[in-house]
Amino acid sequence: MICSVKHSPAALGVPDLLRLRPKASGLRPQSCSLPSMSAPKGSNFGLCARKPLYISSIEAFGSSESAKPRKPIIECKAYEADQSQPIELSDQQVKAAAAQKLKISIYFATWWALNVVFNIYNKKVLNAYPYPWLTSTLSLAAGSLIMLVSWAFRIVEAPKTDLEFWKTLFPVAVAHTIGHVAATVSMSKVAVSFTHIIKSGEPAFSVLVSRFILGETFPVPVYLSLVPIIGGCALAAVTELNFNMIGFMGAMISNLAFVFRNIFSKRGMKGKSVSGMNYYACLSIMSLLILTPFAIAVEGPQFWVAGWEKAISQIGPNFIWWVAAQSVFYHLYNQVSYMSLDEISPLTFSIGNTMKRISVIVSSIIIFRTPVQPVNALGAAIAVLGTFLYSQAKQ
């Protein structure tokens, strides 16, 4: 229906207009008013609607020269559709959700298992071959080689990157390199369980850096969750039977470096369409390029060769398997963790990371028969519990 109302210079009265009223219906309309409209002298005024327009009433078109207040010209009435119907999921959607949960569960189980295996072999290598800089370099080299071969044979689709991508990745790689080397140095000096107890204090570093450097504030429960983290780590450190300052400082530096890695990742990688697997592969390649010259300068090939010959003479060919295993499993567990981050929320990832530390601490104590005092175990439990509470309060 098309209706048109034309306004002439002369005043229009009610009898001169067409009155339109909606047909009776079971719906009770709601009313809204539009202000009066007047046209300037000597001009034509047209109102046109291409869709049906239900007009309740048109009243009191007076002279354009009248100064008296006018009532609303057009009163429109409408109603809203009822949207209270519940949304039901189809069988396919339910199956897809169940498959997603199963996929995440597999990722978590694989992530924890690979991490435990890496820590065991890494500690074995470091006990027989105390060169953490070279060990860290071999871990990054193995991962880089695996991904380069996967890209070359199209096992994995290569990422589409540009110069800007590598620029934003550089600070992330620097922080990742420092954190990786510091953690390896720590494990070469102290028990694996002790290193991971100290590393469970990473949330405390995250909050402090974000508060005093980035100026971010957090709710009170987040700050309160730091009390058991700091207290538990301190209690575990004081009661550690094989305490070593280099090992302790290595774990602390690793915490700080990984906090900055996460900050740089959030800032630099925002909006980049690179999968978790390829992102970590690119990170490994750049970290390898950064670490290699420093490893040569700090330790040197001469010490590496002498230490290698000594380890082979004491352990035999199994030592080669240990080195290969710790290198490959380091890449695999990190790769699976980044793949998990693609599928889950940061909160779920934090909880998974907390559970991973528990599995590593318990397994390393059992395998290496690390002596643990009850007070030391209590400190570890408090620190891990605080990390879990932090992950809850952070959200």
Short mmCIF file of C-alpha atoms in Angstrom, two decimals:
data_model
loop_
_atom_site.label_atom_id
_atom_site.label_comp_id
_atom_site.label_asym_id
_atom_site.label_seq_id
_atom_site.Cartn_x
_atom_site.Cartn_y
_atom_site.Cartn_z
CA MET A 1 0.00 0.00 0.00
CA ILE A 2 1.36 3.44 -0.93
CA CYS A 3 -0.07 6.55 0.62
CA SER A 4 0.89 10.11 -0.17
CA VAL A 5 0.00 13.31 1.64
CA LYS A 6 0.69 16.61 -0.08
CA HIS A 7 0.76 19.93 1.74
CA SER A 8 -0.37 23.06 -0.10
CA PRO A 9 0.29 26.62 1.00
CA ALA A 10 -3.27 26.80 2.32
CA ALA A 11 -4.10 25.28 5.69
CA LEU A 12 -5.42 21.76 5.72
CA GLY A 13 -8.13 20.64 8.09
CA VAL A 14 -9.11 17.25 9.29
CA PRO A 15 -11.87 16.72 6.69
CA ASP A 16 -9.35 17.19 3.91
CA LEU A 17 -7.23 14.22 5.01
CA LEU A 18 -7.70 10.53 4.59
CA ARG A 19 -8.10 8.72 7.92
CA LEU A 20 -6.58 5.28 8.09
CA ARG A 21 -7.10 2.83 10.94
CA PRO A 22 -5.67 -0.66 11.42
CA LYS A 23 -7.91 -3.65 11.29
CA ALA A 24 -8.88 -5.30 14.51
CA SER A 25 -6.44 -7.95 15.67
CA GLY A 26 -5.76 -9.98 18.76
CA LEU A 27 -2.48 -8.16 19.40
CA ARG A 28 -2.50 -5.17 21.70
CA PRO A 29 -0.33 -2.49 20.15
CA GLN A 30 2.03 -0.20 21.97
CA SER A 31 1.89 3.52 21.16
CA CYS A 32 4.61 5.96 20.25
CA SER A 33 4.26 9.53 18.97
CA LEU A 34 6.14 11.40 16.30
CA PRO A 35 6.43 15.18 16.52
CA SER A 36 4.41 17.43 14.25
CA MET A 37 5.79 18.34 10.88
CA SER A 38 5.31 21.56 8.97
CA ALA A 39 6.48 22.51 5.52
CA PRO A 40 7.91 25.87 4.54
CA LYS A 41 5.81 28.22 2.45
CA GLY A 42 5.83 27.74 -1.25
CA SER A 43 7.14 24.16 -1.09
CA ASN A 44 5.56 20.80 -1.65
CA PHE A 45 5.65 18.25 1.12
CA GLY A 46 5.34 14.54 0.38
CA LEU A 47 5.15 11.49 2.62
CA CYS A 48 5.62 8.14 0.97
CA ALA A 49 5.91 4.61 2.40
CA ARG A 50 6.57 1.60 0.22
CA LYS A 51 5.57 -0.88 2.91
CA PRO A 52 2.16 -0.96 4.67
CA LEU A 53 1.94 1.75 7.33
CA TYR A 54 -0.83 1.45 9.92
CA ILE A 55 -1.84 4.91 11.03
CA SER A 56 -4.02 5.24 14.10
CA SER A 57 -5.04 8.87 13.56
CA ILE A 58 -4.09 12.07 11.87
CA GLU A 59 -5.25 15.11 13.70
CA ALA A 60 -5.17 18.87 13.69
CA PHE A 61 -3.24 19.92 10.66
CA GLY A 62 -3.53 23.66 11.13
CA SER A 63 -2.25 26.62 9.29
CA SER A 64 1.48 26.89 8.97
CA GLU A 65 1.20 30.42 10.28
CA SER A 66 -0.40 29.36 13.54
CA ALA A 67 1.75 29.87 16.61
CA LYS A 68 -0.35 27.68 18.90
CA PRO A 69 1.21 24.41 20.17
CA ARG A 70 0.14 21.47 18.09
CA LYS A 71 -0.68 17.95 19.04
CA PRO A 72 1.31 15.08 17.48
CA ILE A 73 0.32 14.58 13.88
CA ILE A 74 1.03 10.89 13.48
CA GLU A 75 0.67 8.23 16.17
CA CYS A 76 2.13 4.86 15.30
CA LYS A 77 1.34 1.65 17.12
CA ALA A 78 3.44 -1.50 16.95
CA TYR A 79 4.19 -4.70 18.83
CA GLU A 80 7.23 -6.91 19.39
CA ALA A 81 7.45 -10.57 18.49
CA ASP A 82 7.79 -13.08 21.30
CA GLN A 83 11.39 -14.33 21.39
CA SER A 84 11.13 -16.45 24.51
CA GLN A 85 11.26 -19.74 22.64
CA PRO A 86 14.16 -21.92 23.92
CA ILE A 87 16.99 -22.81 21.52
CA GLU A 88 17.51 -26.54 21.22
CA LEU A 89 20.79 -28.07 20.07
CA SER A 90 20.69 -30.60 17.30
CA ASP A 91 22.21 -34.06 17.64
CA GLN A 92 25.11 -33.00 15.43
CA GLN A 93 25.89 -30.02 17.68
CA VAL A 94 25.81 -32.21 20.79
CA LYS A 95 28.15 -34.72 19.14
CA ALA A 96 30.47 -31.91 18.03
CA ALA A 97 30.64 -30.55 21.60
CA ALA A 98 31.43 -34.02 22.98
CA ALA A 99 34.13 -34.49 20.34
CA GLN A 100 35.66 -31.13 21.27
CA LYS A 101 35.83 -32.12 24.95
CA LEU A 102 37.46 -35.43 24.03
CA LYS A 103 39.98 -33.59 21.83
CA ILE A 104 40.94 -31.22 24.65
CA SER A 105 41.26 -34.12 27.09
CA ILE A 106 43.63 -35.88 24.70
CA TYR A 107 45.65 -32.68 24.32
CA PHE A 108 45.97 -32.32 28.09
CA ALA A 109 46.95 -35.93 28.69
CA THR A 110 49.52 -35.79 25.87
CA TRP A 111 50.87 -32.45 27.09
CA TRP A 112 51.43 -33.73 30.65
CA ALA A 113 52.92 -37.06 29.54
CA LEU A 114 55.37 -35.44 27.10
CA ASN A 115 56.40 -32.89 29.73
CA VAL A 116 57.11 -35.58 32.30
CA VAL A 117 59.20 -37.57 29.80
CA PHE A 118 61.15 -34.45 28.79
CA ASN A 119 61.99 -33.53 32.39
CA ILE A 120 63.18 -37.04 33.16
CA TYR A 121 65.50 -37.29 30.15
CA ASN A 122 66.63 -33.70 30.51
CA LYS A 123 67.72 -34.31 34.09
CA LYS A 124 69.51 -37.52 33.10
CA VAL A 125 71.44 -35.68 30.39
CA LEU A 126 72.35 -32.80 32.70
CA ASN A 127 73.57 -35.18 35.43
CA ALA A 128 75.96 -36.82 32.99
CA TYR A 129 76.67 -33.84 30.76
CA PRO A 130 76.50 -30.55 32.73
CA TYR A 131 76.31 -28.15 29.80
CA PRO A 132 72.88 -26.52 29.99
CA TRP A 133 73.57 -23.97 27.24
CA LEU A 134 74.29 -26.67 24.67
CA THR A 135 71.42 -28.80 25.95
CA SER A 136 69.04 -25.88 25.49
CA THR A 137 70.39 -25.26 21.99
CA LEU A 138 69.88 -28.90 20.98
CA SER A 139 66.26 -28.76 22.19
CA LEU A 140 65.51 -25.77 19.97
CA ALA A 141 67.48 -27.26 17.05
CA ALA A 142 65.50 -30.52 17.15
CA GLY A 143 62.17 -28.68 17.10
CA SER A 144 63.28 -26.38 14.27
CA LEU A 145 64.47 -29.33 12.19
CA ILE A 146 61.22 -31.25 12.74
CA MET A 147 59.10 -28.33 11.57
CA LEU A 148 61.30 -27.45 8.60
CA VAL A 149 61.05 -31.05 7.36
CA SER A 150 57.28 -31.03 7.97
CA TRP A 151 56.91 -27.85 5.90
CA ALA A 152 59.20 -29.10 3.13
CA PHE A 153 57.25 -32.36 2.67
CA ARG A 154 53.89 -30.59 3.21
CA ILE A 155 53.08 -32.70 6.25
CA VAL A 156 52.11 -29.41 7.88
CA GLU A 157 51.05 -26.35 5.92
CA ALA A 158 53.74 -23.68 6.15
CA PRO A 159 52.67 -20.39 7.77
CA LYS A 160 52.22 -17.27 5.68
CA THR A 161 54.41 -14.70 7.36
CA ASP A 162 55.89 -11.33 6.49
CA LEU A 163 58.61 -9.05 7.83
CA GLU A 164 56.22 -7.46 10.31
CA PHE A 165 55.45 -10.91 11.76
CA TRP A 166 59.12 -11.61 12.48
CA LYS A 167 59.60 -8.15 13.97
CA THR A 168 56.81 -8.71 16.46
CA LEU A 169 58.11 -12.23 17.16
CA PHE A 170 61.65 -11.08 18.01
CA PRO A 171 61.03 -9.83 21.59
CA VAL A 172 58.95 -12.94 22.25
CA ALA A 173 61.86 -15.11 21.07
CA VAL A 174 64.35 -13.22 23.25
CA ALA A 175 62.23 -13.73 26.36
CA HIS A 176 61.59 -17.37 25.43
CA THR A 177 65.31 -18.01 24.98
CA ILE A 178 66.23 -16.49 28.34
CA GLY A 179 63.46 -18.41 30.11
CA HIS A 180 64.42 -21.71 28.49
CA VAL A 181 68.13 -21.43 29.27
CA ALA A 182 67.52 -20.23 32.84
CA ALA A 183 65.21 -23.17 33.56
CA THR A 184 67.75 -25.63 32.13
CA VAL A 185 70.55 -24.08 34.21
CA SER A 186 68.34 -24.43 37.27
CA MET A 187 67.66 -28.11 36.63
CA SER A 188 71.37 -28.74 36.16
CA LYS A 189 72.01 -27.52 39.70
CA VAL A 190 68.98 -28.65 41.74
CA ALA A 191 66.29 -31.33 41.69
CA VAL A 192 63.60 -31.17 39.02
CA SER A 193 60.94 -31.01 41.70
CA PHE A 194 62.56 -27.95 43.31
CA THR A 195 62.82 -26.12 39.98
CA HIS A 196 59.14 -26.66 39.25
CA ILE A 197 58.12 -25.64 42.77
CA ILE A 198 59.87 -22.30 42.25
CA LYS A 199 58.46 -22.01 38.74
CA SER A 200 54.96 -22.37 40.16
CA GLY A 201 55.49 -18.85 41.49
CA GLU A 202 55.27 -17.43 37.96
CA PRO A 203 51.80 -15.87 38.59
CA ALA A 204 53.31 -13.70 41.31
CA PHE A 205 55.82 -12.30 38.83
CA SER A 206 53.03 -11.79 36.31
CA VAL A 207 50.96 -9.70 38.72
CA LEU A 208 53.93 -7.65 39.95
CA VAL A 209 55.20 -6.88 36.45
CA SER A 210 51.72 -5.98 35.22
CA ARG A 211 51.11 -3.76 38.25
CA PHE A 212 54.36 -1.81 38.50
CA ILE A 213 55.52 -1.78 34.85
CA LEU A 214 52.32 -1.88 32.82
CA GLY A 215 50.16 -0.07 35.39
CA GLU A 216 47.41 -2.72 35.41
CA THR A 217 45.31 -3.30 38.50
CA PHE A 218 43.66 -6.52 39.68
CA PRO A 219 40.83 -7.43 42.04
CA VAL A 220 41.66 -8.08 45.69
CA PRO A 221 41.26 -11.91 45.38
CA VAL A 222 44.09 -11.95 42.81
CA TYR A 223 46.47 -10.23 45.24
CA LEU A 224 45.36 -12.51 48.05
CA SER A 225 46.11 -15.59 45.93
CA LEU A 226 49.76 -14.50 45.78
CA VAL A 227 50.17 -15.03 49.53
CA PRO A 228 50.11 -18.87 49.40
CA ILE A 229 52.19 -18.84 46.20
CA ILE A 230 55.01 -16.75 47.68
CA GLY A 231 54.74 -18.38 51.10
CA GLY A 232 54.75 -21.91 49.68
CA CYS A 233 57.75 -21.26 47.43
CA ALA A 234 59.66 -19.67 50.31
CA LEU A 235 58.89 -22.59 52.64
CA ALA A 236 59.95 -25.12 50.00
CA ALA A 237 63.18 -23.23 49.29
CA VAL A 238 64.16 -22.90 52.95
CA THR A 239 63.57 -26.60 53.64
CA GLU A 240 65.18 -27.87 50.40
CA LEU A 241 67.97 -30.30 51.34
CA ASN A 242 69.98 -29.72 48.14
CA PHE A 243 69.49 -25.95 47.92
CA ASN A 244 71.71 -24.20 45.39
CA MET A 245 71.67 -20.46 44.78
CA ILE A 246 72.39 -20.76 41.04
CA GLY A 247 69.56 -23.26 40.67
CA PHE A 248 67.21 -21.03 42.67
CA MET A 249 68.08 -17.88 40.70
CA GLY A 250 67.78 -19.76 37.40
CA ALA A 251 64.19 -20.71 38.21
CA MET A 252 63.40 -17.15 39.30
CA ILE A 253 64.87 -15.64 36.12
CA SER A 254 62.92 -18.18 34.09
CA ASN A 255 59.70 -17.03 35.77
CA LEU A 256 60.40 -13.39 34.98
CA ALA A 257 61.40 -14.12 31.37
CA PHE A 258 58.29 -16.17 30.65
CA VAL A 259 56.10 -13.39 32.07
CA PHE A 260 57.61 -10.94 29.57
CA ARG A 261 57.24 -13.56 26.83
CA ASN A 262 53.52 -13.74 27.52
CA ILE A 263 53.20 -9.95 27.56
CA PHE A 264 55.05 -9.57 24.26
CA SER A 265 52.99 -12.39 22.76
CA LYS A 266 49.71 -10.64 23.62
CA ARG A 267 50.91 -7.33 22.24
CA GLY A 268 52.74 -8.47 19.15
CA MET A 269 50.72 -11.45 17.96
CA LYS A 270 47.29 -9.87 18.28
CA GLY A 271 45.37 -10.39 15.07
CA LYS A 272 47.94 -12.72 13.47
CA SER A 273 46.41 -15.72 11.75
CA VAL A 274 49.14 -18.28 12.55
CA SER A 275 48.18 -21.56 14.19
CA GLY A 276 49.61 -22.55 17.55
CA MET A 277 51.80 -25.27 16.00
CA ASN A 278 53.37 -22.97 13.41
CA TYR A 279 53.67 -20.10 15.85
CA TYR A 280 55.77 -22.18 18.23
CA ALA A 281 57.81 -23.50 15.28
CA CYS A 282 58.67 -19.94 14.20
CA LEU A 283 59.45 -19.11 17.83
CA SER A 284 61.85 -22.07 18.06
CA ILE A 285 63.68 -21.11 14.86
CA MET A 286 64.24 -17.52 15.96
CA SER A 287 65.23 -18.58 19.49
CA LEU A 288 67.77 -21.00 18.02
CA LEU A 289 69.36 -18.22 15.99
CA ILE A 290 69.56 -16.03 19.10
CA LEU A 291 70.89 -18.71 21.46
CA THR A 292 73.57 -20.41 19.32
CA PRO A 293 76.26 -17.67 19.42
CA PHE A 294 75.76 -17.17 23.17
CA ALA A 295 76.05 -20.91 23.84
CA ILE A 296 79.32 -21.02 21.91
CA ALA A 297 80.65 -18.01 23.81
CA VAL A 298 79.64 -19.23 27.29
CA GLU A 299 80.61 -22.93 27.07
CA GLY A 300 82.48 -23.50 23.81
CA PRO A 301 83.02 -26.52 21.52
CA GLN A 302 86.16 -27.69 23.35
CA PHE A 303 84.27 -28.26 26.60
CA TRP A 304 81.40 -29.85 24.70
CA VAL A 305 83.65 -32.42 23.02
CA ALA A 306 85.49 -33.31 26.24
CA GLY A 307 82.23 -33.64 28.17
CA TRP A 308 80.67 -35.75 25.40
CA GLU A 309 83.52 -38.24 25.40
CA LYS A 310 83.34 -38.52 29.18
CA ALA A 311 79.56 -39.11 29.14
CA ILE A 312 79.84 -41.78 26.40
CA SER A 313 82.58 -43.60 28.32
CA GLN A 314 80.51 -43.63 31.52
CA ILE A 315 77.02 -44.34 30.17
CA GLY A 316 77.54 -45.81 26.73
CA PRO A 317 75.41 -45.40 23.60
CA ASN A 318 72.29 -44.86 25.71
CA PHE A 319 73.51 -41.34 26.34
CA ILE A 320 72.90 -40.48 22.65
CA TRP A 321 69.29 -41.66 23.05
CA TRP A 322 68.90 -39.52 26.16
CA VAL A 323 70.06 -36.40 24.31
CA ALA A 324 67.81 -37.13 21.32
CA ALA A 325 64.82 -37.88 23.56
CA GLN A 326 65.10 -34.74 25.69
CA SER A 327 65.48 -32.60 22.55
CA VAL A 328 62.52 -34.08 20.69
CA PHE A 329 60.21 -34.29 23.69
CA TYR A 330 60.92 -30.68 24.60
CA HIS A 331 59.60 -29.56 21.23
CA LEU A 332 56.65 -31.94 21.26
CA TYR A 333 55.32 -30.96 24.68
CA ASN A 334 55.59 -27.25 23.90
CA GLN A 335 53.96 -27.76 20.53
CA VAL A 336 51.02 -29.63 22.07
CA SER A 337 50.64 -26.92 24.73
CA TYR A 338 50.36 -24.24 22.04
CA MET A 339 47.89 -26.40 20.12
CA SER A 340 45.86 -26.71 23.33
CA LEU A 341 45.87 -22.93 23.73
CA ASP A 342 44.18 -22.69 20.32
CA GLU A 343 41.25 -24.76 21.60
CA ILE A 344 40.72 -23.59 25.18
CA SER A 345 40.42 -20.43 27.23
CA PRO A 346 43.39 -18.94 29.14
CA LEU A 347 41.75 -19.98 32.43
CA THR A 348 41.57 -23.64 31.38
CA PHE A 349 45.15 -23.42 30.13
CA SER A 350 46.32 -22.05 33.50
CA ILE A 351 44.59 -24.88 35.35
CA GLY A 352 46.16 -27.41 32.98
CA ASN A 353 49.59 -25.84 33.53
CA THR A 354 49.12 -26.15 37.30
CA MET A 355 48.20 -29.82 37.02
CA LYS A 356 51.20 -30.35 34.76
CA ARG A 357 53.55 -29.08 37.46
CA ILE A 358 52.03 -31.46 39.98
CA SER A 359 52.59 -34.42 37.66
CA VAL A 360 56.20 -33.38 37.01
CA ILE A 361 57.00 -32.81 40.69
CA VAL A 362 55.51 -36.11 41.83
CA SER A 363 57.02 -38.19 38.99
CA SER A 364 60.51 -36.70 39.39
CA ILE A 365 60.49 -37.36 43.13
CA ILE A 366 59.55 -40.99 42.51
CA ILE A 367 61.96 -41.65 39.62
CA PHE A 368 65.02 -39.84 40.99
CA ARG A 369 64.19 -40.75 44.61
CA THR A 370 64.55 -37.15 45.69
CA PRO A 371 64.56 -36.85 49.51
CA VAL A 372 61.64 -34.70 50.60
CA GLN A 373 60.92 -33.53 54.10
CA PRO A 374 57.29 -33.15 55.24
CA VAL A 375 57.74 -29.37 55.58
CA ASN A 376 59.20 -29.21 52.08
CA ALA A 377 56.26 -31.16 50.67
CA LEU A 378 53.85 -28.86 52.53
CA GLY A 379 55.48 -25.79 50.98
CA ALA A 380 55.18 -27.31 47.50
CA ALA A 381 51.51 -28.13 48.06
CA ILE A 382 50.76 -24.60 49.30
CA ALA A 383 52.53 -23.03 46.31
CA VAL A 384 50.69 -25.19 43.79
CA LEU A 385 47.37 -24.55 45.55
CA GLY A 386 48.04 -20.82 45.39
CA THR A 387 48.69 -21.09 41.66
CA PHE A 388 45.34 -22.79 41.21
CA LEU A 389 43.58 -20.13 43.28
CA TYR A 390 45.27 -17.44 41.21
CA SER A 391 43.97 -18.96 37.98
CA GLN A 392 40.46 -18.86 39.45
CA ALA A 393 40.68 -15.33 40.85
CA LYS A 394 42.25 -13.96 37.65
CA GLN A 395 39.03 -14.66 35.77
#
